């Protein structure tokens, strides 16, 4: 038997078998940051970017990304998501956008990857919407901050 959950005894890639697990309500929240310069930040706030409303595009892109996670991450289980949201917080003093994504399902495996992908796709979409004005946008600090459900219970980042 292999020590790795995604590799069998012969060294082949395998999807983890979750068929014996109980369905539970699962929830995950992830966060990340997008750092802009002052000019770009103000244009984004005023919806004056050449490509349009970055927040609207990023919210939709993040939700769509969460729904496609199993297509992007090898061996990730396709999940019937019951809820996905992408939210933005503005830090005017540091010209930073905090991206937060929440994903929920009732199932046999967690939604951490879906929340993480939603943050990353939303952040990349903000970059795409801003790149005509600023090429050195920084995307940083993407991480899981909360999860619940399943046998491991609740995780809360400090």
C-alpha atoms as a printed R data frame, in Angstrom:
    type eleno elety resid chain resno       x      y       z
1   ATOM     1    CA   UNK     A     1   0.000  0.000   0.000
2   ATOM     2    CA   UNK     A     2   1.243  3.490  -0.859
3   ATOM     3    CA   UNK     A     3   1.878  6.173   1.777
4   ATOM     4    CA   UNK     A     4   0.279  8.729  -0.521
5   ATOM     5    CA   UNK     A     5  -3.460  9.164  -0.904
6   ATOM     6    CA   UNK     A     6  -3.290  9.910  -4.647
7   ATOM     7    CA   UNK     A     7  -0.783  7.206  -5.631
8   ATOM     8    CA   UNK     A     8  -1.507  3.468  -5.514
9   ATOM     9    CA   UNK     A     9   0.940  0.676  -4.601
10  ATOM    10    CA   UNK     A    10   2.083  0.483  -8.239
11  ATOM    11    CA   UNK     A    11   2.847  4.194  -8.429
12  ATOM    12    CA   UNK     A    12  -0.229  5.097 -10.469
13  ATOM    13    CA   UNK     A    13  -2.243  8.254  -9.872
14  ATOM    14    CA   UNK     A    14  -5.643  7.528  -8.312
15  ATOM    15    CA   UNK     A    15  -8.585  9.549  -7.109
16  ATOM    16    CA   UNK     A    16  -9.252  9.032  -3.394
17  ATOM    17    CA   UNK     A    17 -12.267  6.775  -2.869
18  ATOM    18    CA   UNK     A    18 -14.736  8.684  -0.689
19  ATOM    19    CA   UNK     A    19 -17.695  6.367  -1.296
20  ATOM    20    CA   UNK     A    20 -17.704  5.056   2.291
21  ATOM    21    CA   UNK     A    21 -17.704  8.538   3.837
22  ATOM    22    CA   UNK     A    22 -20.873 10.086   5.215
23  ATOM    23    CA   UNK     A    23 -22.395 13.139   3.569
24  ATOM    24    CA   UNK     A    24 -21.931 16.199   5.782
25  ATOM    25    CA   UNK     A    25 -22.425 19.913   5.323
26  ATOM    26    CA   UNK     A    26 -19.094 21.380   4.208
27  ATOM    27    CA   UNK     A    27 -17.989 25.004   4.148
28  ATOM    28    CA   UNK     A    28 -14.689 26.686   3.300
29  ATOM    29    CA   UNK     A    29 -13.530 30.295   3.192
30  ATOM    30    CA   UNK     A    30 -10.326 31.441   1.517
31  ATOM    31    CA   UNK     A    31  -8.755 34.876   1.188
32  ATOM    32    CA   UNK     A    32  -6.118 36.570  -0.914
33  ATOM    33    CA   UNK     A    33  -4.893 40.069  -1.739
34  ATOM    34    CA   UNK     A    34  -4.421 42.166  -4.849
35  ATOM    35    CA   UNK     A    35  -1.993 45.068  -4.433
36  ATOM    36    CA   UNK     A    36  -2.282 48.010  -6.818
37  ATOM    37    CA   UNK     A    37  -0.613 51.376  -7.205
38  ATOM    38    CA   UNK     A    38  -2.558 54.486  -6.228
39  ATOM    39    CA   UNK     A    39  -3.562 55.443  -9.774
40  ATOM    40    CA   UNK     A    40  -4.938 51.999 -10.643
41  ATOM    41    CA   UNK     A    41  -6.639 51.677  -7.265
42  ATOM    42    CA   UNK     A    42  -8.505 54.946  -7.759
43  ATOM    43    CA   UNK     A    43  -9.508 54.007 -11.314
44  ATOM    44    CA   UNK     A    44 -10.838 50.673 -10.067
45  ATOM    45    CA   UNK     A    45 -12.849 52.374  -7.315
46  ATOM    46    CA   UNK     A    46 -14.313 54.863  -9.804
47  ATOM    47    CA   UNK     A    47 -15.067 52.106 -12.351
48  ATOM    48    CA   UNK     A    48 -12.838 54.006 -14.769
49  ATOM    49    CA   UNK     A    49 -10.629 51.112 -15.930
50  ATOM    50    CA   UNK     A    50 -10.521 50.710 -19.741
51  ATOM    51    CA   UNK     A    51 -11.968 47.165 -19.516
52  ATOM    52    CA   UNK     A    52 -14.871 48.113 -17.237
53  ATOM    53    CA   UNK     A    53 -16.079 47.023 -13.796
54  ATOM    54    CA   UNK     A    54 -13.335 44.820 -12.367
55  ATOM    55    CA   UNK     A    55 -15.345 43.779  -9.312
56  ATOM    56    CA   UNK     A    56 -18.332 42.527 -11.316
57  ATOM    57    CA   UNK     A    57 -16.094 40.573 -13.699
58  ATOM    58    CA   UNK     A    58 -13.970 39.152 -10.865
59  ATOM    59    CA   UNK     A    59 -16.983 38.045  -8.824
60  ATOM    60    CA   UNK     A    60 -18.446 36.110 -11.759
61  ATOM    61    CA   UNK     A    61 -15.056 34.668 -12.719
62  ATOM    62    CA   UNK     A    62 -14.407 33.484  -9.163
63  ATOM    63    CA   UNK     A    63 -17.777 31.763  -8.928
64  ATOM    64    CA   UNK     A    64 -17.253 30.137 -12.313
65  ATOM    65    CA   UNK     A    65 -13.751 29.048 -11.284
66  ATOM    66    CA   UNK     A    66 -15.060 27.347  -8.149
67  ATOM    67    CA   UNK     A    67 -17.523 25.400 -10.266
68  ATOM    68    CA   UNK     A    68 -14.694 24.208 -12.556
69  ATOM    69    CA   UNK     A    69 -12.185 23.248  -9.858
70  ATOM    70    CA   UNK     A    70 -12.382 19.525 -10.615
71  ATOM    71    CA   UNK     A    71 -11.346 20.302 -14.210
72  ATOM    72    CA   UNK     A    72  -8.322 22.320 -13.083
73  ATOM    73    CA   UNK     A    73  -6.896 20.253 -10.207
74  ATOM    74    CA   UNK     A    74  -5.942 16.676 -11.122
75  ATOM    75    CA   UNK     A    75  -7.871 14.017  -9.183
76  ATOM    76    CA   UNK     A    76 -10.079 16.613  -7.449
77  ATOM    77    CA   UNK     A    77 -13.626 15.341  -6.935
78  ATOM    78    CA   UNK     A    78 -16.408 17.102  -8.858
79  ATOM    79    CA   UNK     A    79 -18.762 18.593  -6.285
80  ATOM    80    CA   UNK     A    80 -22.368 19.705  -6.388
81  ATOM    81    CA   UNK     A    81 -21.828 23.153  -4.914
82  ATOM    82    CA   UNK     A    82 -24.797 24.556  -3.035
83  ATOM    83    CA   UNK     A    83 -23.310 28.050  -2.609
84  ATOM    84    CA   UNK     A    84 -20.356 30.086  -3.810
85  ATOM    85    CA   UNK     A    85 -19.742 33.761  -3.193
86  ATOM    86    CA   UNK     A    86 -16.834 36.100  -3.818
87  ATOM    87    CA   UNK     A    87 -16.548 39.280  -1.758
88  ATOM    88    CA   UNK     A    88 -14.145 42.212  -1.831
89  ATOM    89    CA   UNK     A    89 -12.814 44.448   0.945
90  ATOM    90    CA   UNK     A    90 -11.003 47.670   0.157
91  ATOM    91    CA   UNK     A    91  -7.921 48.852   2.054
92  ATOM    92    CA   UNK     A    92  -7.592 52.454   0.890
93  ATOM    93    CA   UNK     A    93  -4.431 53.171   2.863
94  ATOM    94    CA   UNK     A    94  -2.494 50.340   1.184
95  ATOM    95    CA   UNK     A    95  -4.266 50.309  -2.224
96  ATOM    96    CA   UNK     A    96  -5.174 46.680  -1.597
97  ATOM    97    CA   UNK     A    97  -8.210 44.591  -2.445
98  ATOM    98    CA   UNK     A    98  -8.867 41.608  -0.202
99  ATOM    99    CA   UNK     A    99 -10.649 38.844  -2.087
100 ATOM   100    CA   UNK     A   100 -12.689 36.420   0.007
101 ATOM   101    CA   UNK     A   101 -14.472 33.374  -1.372
102 ATOM   102    CA   UNK     A   102 -16.868 31.048   0.376
103 ATOM   103    CA   UNK     A   103 -17.979 27.674  -0.925
104 ATOM   104    CA   UNK     A   104 -20.538 25.241   0.514
105 ATOM   105    CA   UNK     A   105 -21.811 21.786  -0.297
106 ATOM   106    CA   UNK     A   106 -23.288 18.724   1.346
107 ATOM   107    CA   UNK     A   107 -21.115 15.794   0.439
108 ATOM   108    CA   UNK     A   108 -18.326 13.348   1.193
109 ATOM   109    CA   UNK     A   109 -15.376 15.678   0.668
110 ATOM   110    CA   UNK     A   110 -14.524 19.281   1.467
111 ATOM   111    CA   UNK     A   111 -14.724 22.469  -0.580
112 ATOM   112    CA   UNK     A   112 -11.347 23.981   0.312
113 ATOM   113    CA   UNK     A   113 -10.013 23.734  -3.218
114 ATOM   114    CA   UNK     A   114 -13.128 25.392  -4.638
115 ATOM   115    CA   UNK     A   115 -12.760 28.358  -2.265
116 ATOM   116    CA   UNK     A   116  -9.037 28.670  -3.041
117 ATOM   117    CA   UNK     A   117  -9.594 28.516  -6.799
118 ATOM   118    CA   UNK     A   118 -12.389 31.100  -6.553
119 ATOM   119    CA   UNK     A   119 -10.008 33.541  -4.819
120 ATOM   120    CA   UNK     A   120  -7.223 32.948  -7.309
121 ATOM   121    CA   UNK     A   121  -9.421 33.279 -10.392
122 ATOM   122    CA   UNK     A   122 -11.079 36.429  -9.004
123 ATOM   123    CA   UNK     A   123  -7.663 37.937  -8.223
124 ATOM   124    CA   UNK     A   124  -6.338 37.030 -11.689
125 ATOM   125    CA   UNK     A   125  -9.415 38.657 -13.220
126 ATOM   126    CA   UNK     A   126  -8.737 41.869 -11.295
127 ATOM   127    CA   UNK     A   127  -5.197 41.718 -12.678
128 ATOM   128    CA   UNK     A   128  -6.565 41.233 -16.196
129 ATOM   129    CA   UNK     A   129  -8.938 44.175 -15.804
130 ATOM   130    CA   UNK     A   130  -6.098 46.401 -14.506
131 ATOM   131    CA   UNK     A   131  -3.191 45.343 -16.738
132 ATOM   132    CA   UNK     A   132  -3.818 48.025 -19.366
133 ATOM   133    CA   UNK     A   133  -3.049 50.600 -16.654
134 ATOM   134    CA   UNK     A   134  -0.570 48.700 -14.456
135 ATOM   135    CA   UNK     A   135   1.600 45.705 -15.324
136 ATOM   136    CA   UNK     A   136   3.115 45.054 -11.879
137 ATOM   137    CA   UNK     A   137  -0.062 44.179  -9.964
138 ATOM   138    CA   UNK     A   138   0.767 41.826  -7.091
139 ATOM   139    CA   UNK     A   139  -1.429 38.877  -6.118
140 ATOM   140    CA   UNK     A   140  -0.490 37.524  -2.694
141 ATOM   141    CA   UNK     A   141  -1.407 35.728   0.495
142 ATOM   142    CA   UNK     A   142  -3.954 33.275  -0.879
143 ATOM   143    CA   UNK     A   143  -4.865 30.840   1.879
144 ATOM   144    CA   UNK     A   144  -7.606 28.857   3.516
145 ATOM   145    CA   UNK     A   145  -8.903 30.757   6.552
146 ATOM   146    CA   UNK     A   146 -11.841 28.577   7.618
147 ATOM   147    CA   UNK     A   147 -13.317 25.159   6.991
148 ATOM   148    CA   UNK     A   148 -15.953 23.026   8.608
149 ATOM   149    CA   UNK     A   149 -17.515 19.641   8.036
150 ATOM   150    CA   UNK     A   150 -16.237 16.111   7.804
151 ATOM   151    CA   UNK     A   151 -14.291 14.154  10.393
152 ATOM   152    CA   UNK     A   152 -11.570 16.787  10.865
153 ATOM   153    CA   UNK     A   153 -14.127 19.297  12.147
154 ATOM   154    CA   UNK     A   154 -13.486 23.035  12.185
155 ATOM   155    CA   UNK     A   155 -10.271 24.714  11.069
156 ATOM   156    CA   UNK     A   156  -9.785 28.430  11.678
157 ATOM   157    CA   UNK     A   157  -6.577 30.193  10.635
158 ATOM   158    CA   UNK     A   158  -5.037 32.551  13.154
